[in-house]
Short mmCIF file of C-alpha atoms and ligand atoms in Angstrom, two decimals:
data_model
loop_
_atom_site.label_atom_id
_atom_site.label_comp_id
_atom_site.label_asym_id
_atom_site.label_seq_id
_atom_site.Cartn_x
_atom_site.Cartn_y
_atom_site.Cartn_z
CA MET A 1 77.24 82.96 129.59
CA GLU A 2 78.04 80.60 126.72
CA LEU A 3 80.26 82.40 124.23
CA PRO A 4 78.15 81.58 121.13
CA LEU A 5 75.16 83.05 122.96
CA LEU A 6 77.18 86.13 123.87
CA LEU A 7 78.17 86.59 120.23
CA GLN A 8 74.51 86.81 119.28
CA GLU A 9 74.36 90.17 121.03
CA PHE A 10 76.69 91.64 118.43
CA ALA A 11 75.57 92.90 115.04
CA VAL A 12 76.99 90.09 112.94
CA GLU A 13 75.34 88.38 109.97
CA GLY A 14 75.52 84.67 109.28
CA ARG A 15 75.97 81.50 111.29
CA LEU A 16 78.84 80.91 113.70
CA VAL A 17 80.97 78.08 112.26
CA THR A 18 83.93 78.15 114.61
CA LEU A 19 85.14 79.80 117.77
CA GLN A 20 88.73 79.14 118.82
CA PRO A 21 91.53 80.71 120.88
CA LEU A 22 93.62 83.24 118.98
CA GLY A 23 97.15 84.57 119.51
CA ASN A 24 99.46 84.64 122.51
CA GLY A 25 98.39 87.77 124.39
CA ASN A 26 99.65 87.98 127.95
CA VAL A 27 96.69 89.98 129.22
CA ASN A 28 93.29 89.67 127.49
CA ASP A 29 91.52 86.42 126.43
CA THR A 30 91.17 86.37 122.65
CA TYR A 31 89.14 84.17 120.29
CA LEU A 32 88.64 83.94 116.56
CA ALA A 33 84.97 83.74 115.54
CA VAL A 34 84.06 82.84 111.97
CA PHE A 35 80.55 83.51 110.65
CA ARG A 36 79.27 82.32 107.29
CA ASN A 37 76.26 82.61 105.12
CA THR A 38 75.72 81.33 101.59
CA PHE A 39 78.04 83.77 99.86
CA THR A 40 80.25 85.45 102.45
CA GLU A 41 82.39 84.79 105.47
CA THR A 42 83.13 87.20 108.31
CA GLN A 43 86.12 86.64 110.58
CA LEU A 44 86.03 88.47 113.88
CA VAL A 45 87.95 88.73 117.12
CA LEU A 46 86.07 88.19 120.38
CA GLN A 47 87.93 89.47 123.44
CA ARG A 48 87.43 89.48 127.14
CA ILE A 49 89.10 92.56 128.56
CA ASN A 50 91.21 91.63 131.58
CA GLY A 51 89.49 93.51 134.38
CA LYS A 52 92.36 92.80 136.80
CA VAL A 53 94.73 94.73 134.52
CA PHE A 54 92.48 97.43 133.12
CA PRO A 55 90.60 99.12 135.97
CA THR A 56 88.03 100.79 133.69
CA PRO A 57 87.18 98.63 130.64
CA ALA A 58 84.42 101.07 129.64
CA ALA A 59 87.06 103.82 129.36
CA ILE A 60 89.21 101.52 127.22
CA MET A 61 86.31 101.09 124.82
CA SER A 62 85.46 104.77 124.73
CA ASN A 63 89.14 105.53 123.94
CA MET A 64 89.21 102.88 121.23
CA HIS A 65 86.03 104.26 119.70
CA LYS A 66 87.48 107.78 119.42
CA ILE A 67 90.95 106.72 118.30
CA THR A 68 89.76 104.32 115.60
CA ALA A 69 87.23 106.88 114.30
CA HIS A 70 90.05 109.43 113.93
CA CYS A 71 92.41 106.98 112.26
CA HIS A 72 89.83 105.41 109.95
CA ALA A 73 88.86 108.85 108.63
CA LYS A 74 92.50 109.70 108.02
CA LEU A 75 93.18 106.36 106.34
CA GLU A 76 90.27 106.91 103.95
CA LYS A 77 91.44 110.43 103.16
CA GLU A 78 94.99 109.32 102.39
CA LEU A 79 94.09 106.10 100.61
CA ASP A 80 94.72 107.35 97.07
CA THR A 81 98.21 108.64 97.80
CA ALA A 82 99.34 105.79 100.11
CA ASP A 83 101.78 103.14 98.87
CA ARG A 84 99.56 100.43 100.34
CA VAL A 85 96.19 99.91 101.97
CA TRP A 86 96.89 100.49 105.66
CA GLN A 87 94.36 98.94 108.00
CA MET A 88 93.11 99.25 111.56
CA PRO A 89 90.61 97.06 113.43
CA ARG A 90 87.05 98.37 113.79
CA ILE A 91 84.71 97.85 116.74
CA VAL A 92 81.69 95.68 115.93
CA GLN A 93 78.88 97.09 118.02
CA THR A 94 76.06 95.21 119.69
CA ARG A 95 72.67 95.10 117.99
CA ASP A 96 71.59 97.96 120.23
CA GLY A 97 74.64 100.10 119.46
CA ARG A 98 77.00 99.50 122.39
CA ASP A 99 80.76 98.99 122.04
CA CYS A 100 80.92 96.07 124.47
CA VAL A 101 78.87 93.75 126.65
CA GLN A 102 79.18 93.23 130.38
CA THR A 103 78.27 89.70 131.46
CA ASP A 104 76.78 88.76 134.84
CA ASP A 105 80.20 87.91 136.25
CA GLY A 106 81.27 91.53 135.63
CA ALA A 107 83.52 90.75 132.65
CA TYR A 108 83.60 93.05 129.63
CA TRP A 109 83.51 91.46 126.17
CA ARG A 110 84.00 93.12 122.82
CA VAL A 111 84.10 92.13 119.17
CA ILE A 112 86.48 93.75 116.70
CA THR A 113 87.25 93.05 113.06
CA LEU A 114 90.12 90.72 112.18
CA ILE A 115 92.69 92.07 109.73
CA PRO A 116 92.15 89.54 106.91
CA SER A 117 94.99 87.75 105.10
CA ALA A 118 97.53 89.05 107.56
CA ARG A 119 99.39 87.62 110.51
CA ALA A 120 101.56 88.66 113.39
CA TYR A 121 104.71 86.80 114.41
CA ASP A 122 106.02 86.18 117.91
CA ARG A 123 109.58 86.82 116.71
CA ALA A 124 111.21 88.91 114.03
CA GLN A 125 111.69 86.73 110.95
CA ASN A 126 114.42 88.69 109.15
CA ALA A 127 115.53 92.26 108.35
CA GLU A 128 112.69 92.81 105.88
CA HIS A 129 110.18 91.89 108.55
CA ALA A 130 111.86 94.21 111.06
CA MET A 131 111.76 97.03 108.50
CA GLU A 132 108.05 96.48 107.94
CA CYS A 133 107.47 96.57 111.69
CA GLY A 134 109.24 99.93 111.77
CA ALA A 135 107.08 101.19 108.91
CA VAL A 136 103.88 100.12 110.70
CA LEU A 137 104.86 101.85 113.94
CA GLY A 138 105.99 104.98 112.06
CA HIS A 139 102.74 105.07 110.13
CA PHE A 140 100.77 104.53 113.33
CA HIS A 141 102.53 107.54 114.91
CA HIS A 142 101.64 109.53 111.82
CA LEU A 143 97.98 108.50 112.17
CA VAL A 144 97.65 109.55 115.80
CA ALA A 145 99.94 112.60 115.59
CA ASP A 146 97.02 115.02 115.21
CA PHE A 147 94.70 113.25 117.66
CA ASP A 148 93.90 115.31 120.76
CA PRO A 149 95.51 113.44 123.69
CA THR A 150 93.23 115.10 126.23
CA SER A 151 90.18 113.43 124.67
CA VAL A 152 91.16 109.98 125.96
CA GLN A 153 91.32 108.71 129.53
CA ASP A 154 94.43 107.10 131.00
CA PRO A 155 93.80 103.42 130.12
CA LEU A 156 96.20 102.01 132.67
CA PRO A 157 97.44 104.36 135.38
CA GLY A 158 101.11 103.71 136.09
CA PHE A 159 101.76 101.95 132.77
CA HIS A 160 105.41 102.46 131.76
CA VAL A 161 106.14 104.50 134.88
CA THR A 162 109.34 102.64 135.72
CA PRO A 163 109.82 104.11 139.23
CA GLY A 164 106.29 102.91 140.02
CA TYR A 165 107.22 99.35 139.00
CA LEU A 166 110.28 99.60 141.21
CA ALA A 167 108.11 100.72 144.13
CA ALA A 168 105.70 97.83 143.49
CA TYR A 169 108.67 95.45 143.44
CA ASP A 170 109.93 96.78 146.77
CA ALA A 171 106.47 96.46 148.29
CA THR A 172 106.21 92.86 147.05
CA LEU A 173 109.61 91.98 148.46
CA ALA A 174 108.49 93.25 151.85
CA GLU A 175 105.92 90.40 151.90
CA PRO A 176 107.26 87.30 153.70
CA LYS A 177 105.90 84.99 150.99
CA ALA A 178 107.74 86.82 148.23
CA ALA A 179 110.92 87.06 150.28
CA ALA A 180 110.80 83.29 150.82
CA LYS A 181 110.35 82.75 147.09
CA LEU A 182 113.40 84.90 146.43
CA ASP A 183 115.42 83.04 149.03
CA ALA A 184 114.58 79.69 147.52
CA SER A 185 115.83 80.38 144.02
CA MET A 186 119.35 81.18 142.89
CA GLU A 187 117.99 82.54 139.61
CA ALA A 188 115.59 84.84 141.40
CA ARG A 189 118.41 86.15 143.62
CA ARG A 190 120.45 86.82 140.50
CA CYS A 191 117.55 88.80 139.06
CA ALA A 192 117.28 90.78 142.30
CA ARG A 193 120.97 91.70 142.07
CA PHE A 194 120.44 92.77 138.47
CA VAL A 195 117.69 95.14 139.57
CA GLU A 196 119.74 96.51 142.49
CA ASN A 197 122.61 97.43 140.16
CA ARG A 198 120.29 99.43 137.89
CA ARG A 199 117.93 101.27 140.20
CA ARG A 200 119.11 104.63 138.94
CA LEU A 201 117.98 103.75 135.42
CA ALA A 202 114.33 103.96 136.42
CA THR A 203 113.96 107.74 136.50
CA VAL A 204 115.72 108.62 133.24
CA PHE A 205 112.54 109.63 131.41
CA GLN A 206 110.78 111.24 134.33
CA ASP A 207 113.87 113.43 134.79
CA ALA A 208 113.99 114.34 131.08
CA VAL A 209 110.30 115.32 131.08
CA ASP A 210 110.75 117.33 134.30
CA ARG A 211 113.63 119.20 132.68
CA GLY A 212 111.38 119.99 129.69
CA GLU A 213 113.58 118.07 127.26
CA LEU A 214 110.93 115.65 126.01
CA ARG A 215 107.26 116.18 125.31
CA ARG A 216 104.38 113.75 125.38
CA ARG A 217 102.39 112.75 122.31
CA MET A 218 100.07 109.94 121.31
CA VAL A 219 101.77 106.56 121.42
CA HIS A 220 100.72 102.92 121.13
CA GLY A 221 102.10 101.70 124.44
CA ASP A 222 102.49 98.02 123.46
CA PRO A 223 104.08 97.86 119.98
CA LYS A 224 105.71 94.47 120.38
CA VAL A 225 106.27 92.32 117.32
CA ASN A 226 103.12 90.25 117.72
CA ASN A 227 100.95 93.34 117.74
CA ILE A 228 102.11 94.25 114.23
CA MET A 229 100.19 92.67 111.36
CA ILE A 230 101.99 91.68 108.16
CA ASP A 231 100.07 91.19 104.91
CA GLU A 232 100.40 87.54 103.81
CA PHE A 233 100.26 88.41 100.10
CA THR A 234 102.60 91.39 99.90
CA ALA A 235 104.76 90.74 103.03
CA LYS A 236 104.27 94.42 103.86
CA GLY A 237 103.15 95.68 107.23
CA THR A 238 99.50 96.57 107.24
CA ALA A 239 98.18 97.29 110.75
CA MET A 240 98.94 97.88 114.38
CA ILE A 241 96.61 95.91 116.67
CA ASP A 242 95.99 95.76 120.44
CA LEU A 243 94.97 99.38 120.84
CA ASP A 244 94.06 99.29 124.55
CA THR A 245 97.10 101.19 125.71
CA VAL A 246 97.07 103.96 123.09
CA SER A 247 97.39 107.23 125.04
CA ALA A 248 99.66 110.21 125.64
CA GLY A 249 103.23 109.16 126.38
CA LEU A 250 106.77 109.34 125.15
CA VAL A 251 107.66 108.08 121.71
CA HIS A 252 110.69 106.50 123.41
CA ILE A 253 108.48 104.01 125.16
CA ASP A 254 107.19 102.76 121.81
CA PHE A 255 110.67 102.75 120.31
CA GLY A 256 112.22 100.88 123.22
CA ASP A 257 109.34 98.42 123.50
CA ALA A 258 109.29 97.64 119.78
CA LEU A 259 113.06 97.20 119.67
CA ARG A 260 113.33 95.01 122.77
CA SER A 261 110.85 92.72 121.10
CA ILE A 262 111.98 92.87 117.45
CA CYS A 263 115.75 92.80 118.04
CA ASN A 264 115.60 89.69 120.21
CA PRO A 265 115.24 86.98 117.55
CA ALA A 266 114.97 84.30 120.24
CA GLY A 267 111.68 85.77 121.47
CA GLU A 268 110.27 86.47 124.93
CA GLU A 269 109.74 82.84 125.90
CA GLU A 270 113.23 81.49 125.09
CA GLN A 271 114.50 78.99 127.66
CA ASN A 272 118.12 79.02 126.54
CA LEU A 273 119.54 82.36 127.67
CA ALA A 274 122.60 81.90 125.46
CA LYS A 275 120.36 82.55 122.48
CA VAL A 276 119.12 85.90 123.78
CA ARG A 277 120.91 88.90 122.30
CA PHE A 278 120.21 92.31 120.81
CA ASP A 279 120.52 92.08 117.02
CA GLU A 280 121.77 95.37 115.57
CA ASP A 281 120.94 94.45 111.96
CA LEU A 282 117.31 94.05 112.94
CA CYS A 283 117.54 97.32 114.86
CA LEU A 284 118.87 99.19 111.84
CA ALA A 285 116.22 97.68 109.57
CA PHE A 286 113.45 98.64 112.00
CA CYS A 287 114.77 102.20 112.29
CA LYS A 288 114.96 102.58 108.50
CA GLY A 289 111.35 101.43 108.16
CA TYR A 290 110.28 103.80 110.92
CA MET A 291 112.16 106.78 109.50
CA ALA A 292 110.64 106.28 106.05
CA GLU A 293 107.23 106.89 107.60
CA ALA A 294 107.94 109.27 110.44
CA SER A 295 111.41 110.79 110.32
CA ASP A 296 110.10 114.30 110.98
CA PHE A 297 108.73 113.17 114.35
CA LEU A 298 112.06 112.77 116.04
CA THR A 299 113.66 115.90 117.42
CA ASP A 300 117.35 116.04 118.34
CA ALA A 301 116.34 115.69 121.99
CA ASP A 302 114.28 112.63 121.12
CA ARG A 303 117.27 111.07 119.39
CA ALA A 304 119.53 111.84 122.32
CA TYR A 305 117.39 109.58 124.53
CA LEU A 306 116.84 106.68 122.14
CA TYR A 307 119.66 104.59 123.53
CA ASP A 308 118.27 105.05 127.04
CA ALA A 309 114.88 103.87 125.79
CA ILE A 310 116.37 100.78 124.17
CA ARG A 311 118.12 99.93 127.44
CA LEU A 312 115.26 100.86 129.76
CA LEU A 313 112.36 98.95 128.23
CA PRO A 314 113.79 95.43 128.63
CA PHE A 315 114.81 96.40 132.18
CA GLU A 316 111.29 97.64 132.88
CA LEU A 317 109.54 94.60 131.37
CA GLY A 318 111.95 92.23 133.12
CA LEU A 319 111.17 94.01 136.39
CA ARG A 320 107.42 93.70 135.72
CA PHE A 321 107.73 89.96 135.01
CA PHE A 322 109.98 89.45 138.05
CA GLN A 323 107.69 91.38 140.40
CA ASP A 324 104.72 89.38 139.09
CA TYR A 325 106.61 86.13 139.68
CA LEU A 326 107.34 87.13 143.28
CA ALA A 327 103.76 88.30 143.80
CA GLY A 328 102.35 84.95 142.65
CA ASP A 329 101.58 85.60 138.95
CA VAL A 330 98.66 87.97 139.30
CA TYR A 331 99.13 90.17 136.22
CA PHE A 332 100.59 88.26 133.27
CA LYS A 333 98.98 85.03 132.18
CA THR A 334 101.23 82.01 132.80
CA ARG A 335 101.20 78.34 131.83
CA SER A 336 103.82 77.17 134.32
CA PRO A 337 104.93 78.28 137.79
CA GLU A 338 108.37 79.56 136.75
CA GLN A 339 107.29 81.21 133.48
CA ASN A 340 107.38 84.80 134.70
CA LEU A 341 110.83 84.25 136.22
CA ALA A 342 112.07 82.80 132.92
CA ARG A 343 110.57 85.76 131.05
CA ALA A 344 112.30 88.18 133.41
CA ARG A 345 115.65 86.47 132.86
CA VAL A 346 115.24 86.82 129.09
CA GLN A 347 114.58 90.57 129.36
CA PHE A 348 117.48 91.11 131.79
CA ARG A 349 119.78 89.17 129.50
CA LEU A 350 118.67 91.32 126.59
CA CYS A 351 119.33 94.44 128.65
CA GLU A 352 122.88 93.20 129.34
CA SER A 353 123.39 92.55 125.65
CA ILE A 354 122.30 96.12 124.90
CA GLU A 355 124.65 97.52 127.55
CA ALA A 356 127.55 95.56 126.03
CA ARG A 357 126.78 97.12 122.63
CA GLU A 358 126.19 100.67 123.86
CA ARG A 359 128.77 102.39 121.70
CA SER A 360 127.73 100.63 118.55
CA ILE A 361 123.98 101.18 119.17
CA ARG A 362 124.62 104.87 119.83
CA SER A 363 126.49 105.26 116.55
CA LEU A 364 123.72 103.39 114.75
CA ILE A 365 121.24 105.94 116.15
CA ASP A 366 123.52 108.85 115.17
CA SER A 367 123.60 107.53 111.61
CA LEU A 368 119.79 107.72 111.24
C1 GN1 B 401 101.46 92.46 127.52
O1 GN1 B 401 98.78 91.78 126.02
P1 GN1 B 401 100.09 91.73 125.34
O2 GN1 B 401 100.66 90.36 125.37
O3 GN1 B 401 100.04 92.35 123.95
C2 GN1 B 401 101.66 93.80 128.23
C3 GN1 B 401 102.84 94.57 127.61
C4 GN1 B 401 104.09 93.71 127.64
C5 GN1 B 401 103.80 92.37 126.95
C6 GN1 B 401 104.99 91.46 127.03
C7 GN1 B 401 98.68 95.95 129.01
O4 GN1 B 401 101.06 92.69 126.19
O5 GN1 B 401 103.07 95.75 128.33
O6 GN1 B 401 105.15 94.36 127.01
O7 GN1 B 401 102.67 91.72 127.54
N1 GN1 B 401 100.45 94.60 128.14
C8 GN1 B 401 99.94 95.20 129.21
O8 GN1 B 401 104.79 90.35 126.23
O9 GN1 B 401 100.45 95.13 130.31
MG1 MG B 402 98.83 91.83 122.10
#
């Protein structure tokens, strides 16, 4: 179906004046749609949910409906006492009251509100930006802290289960095609050695949960820097976007994922590995911003595992990129054949940089 025609199914006023690709998401297809009438303009986000990644798009939408309803009510209630107007995208329903549309090809499409006068960056800009990112994640954790985790379905079974990614990697490597791909590339073989030397890392959080040291709570799941909106006028953080993976998990996953993205000023797509490093000033700024919003969330046990989270998440994401490269780029969107391999190398390099700074990162965490 033509996209402008599809948009007509949603309850939007005005005439469509432009429809263009938006952002750099690695999973869903995202467009900006601008509608105008004589006196107003409405800017919206049209998204095709990636059905190869999310097995049950309808569940994703039902989760989003419940989570945003909870958070919007809380935002309204706290508006008068808040230091800023925090925002969160809202689902724009269809004219007949549905949260999304399924087209004949089976794809699920949804429309959500754009956070106006705000933007997300692919890389941390400076310490102030990192601090605002921390504040947004901390405030998000505050918003979902009293949401009942059992009322949402698992959006993506196996998401952030590192041993599962390792098993998928092993299964891929058992395929002759993947093994040949590994054989053909010195860089890929280097990545494989990197993984072999860190296999034991994978179970650190499963073990901690099994021992009863850490408990699950509502988390975002994908709090990387370009999912955090910054107000263009005030330069303050204003919203967390990309809510598909919000579910019960460990706060460590969010911490580690945000930091692996924010503390690598070179970004995820850097070609020159020499530029990839873990920046502790950005880390400290992020943590300060987070603590100002959510310091009471972190127990001593949580703190004890923060370093492990910071080290694990780039390992896990690198492993996911590397496995996808070997499997023929089936999960993450790519623009060139070696892109997932290059992305994996960046994450592994970042992980090495974190390992080299272990003592200093641990004392930074202790100082929080
Ligand atoms: C994907 O869709 P996007 O780009 O916000 C991925 C994250 C990765 C990220 C790496 C559902 O996020 O887990 O950290 O790419 N999301 C999913 O850029 O797999
Ligand atoms: Mg995103």
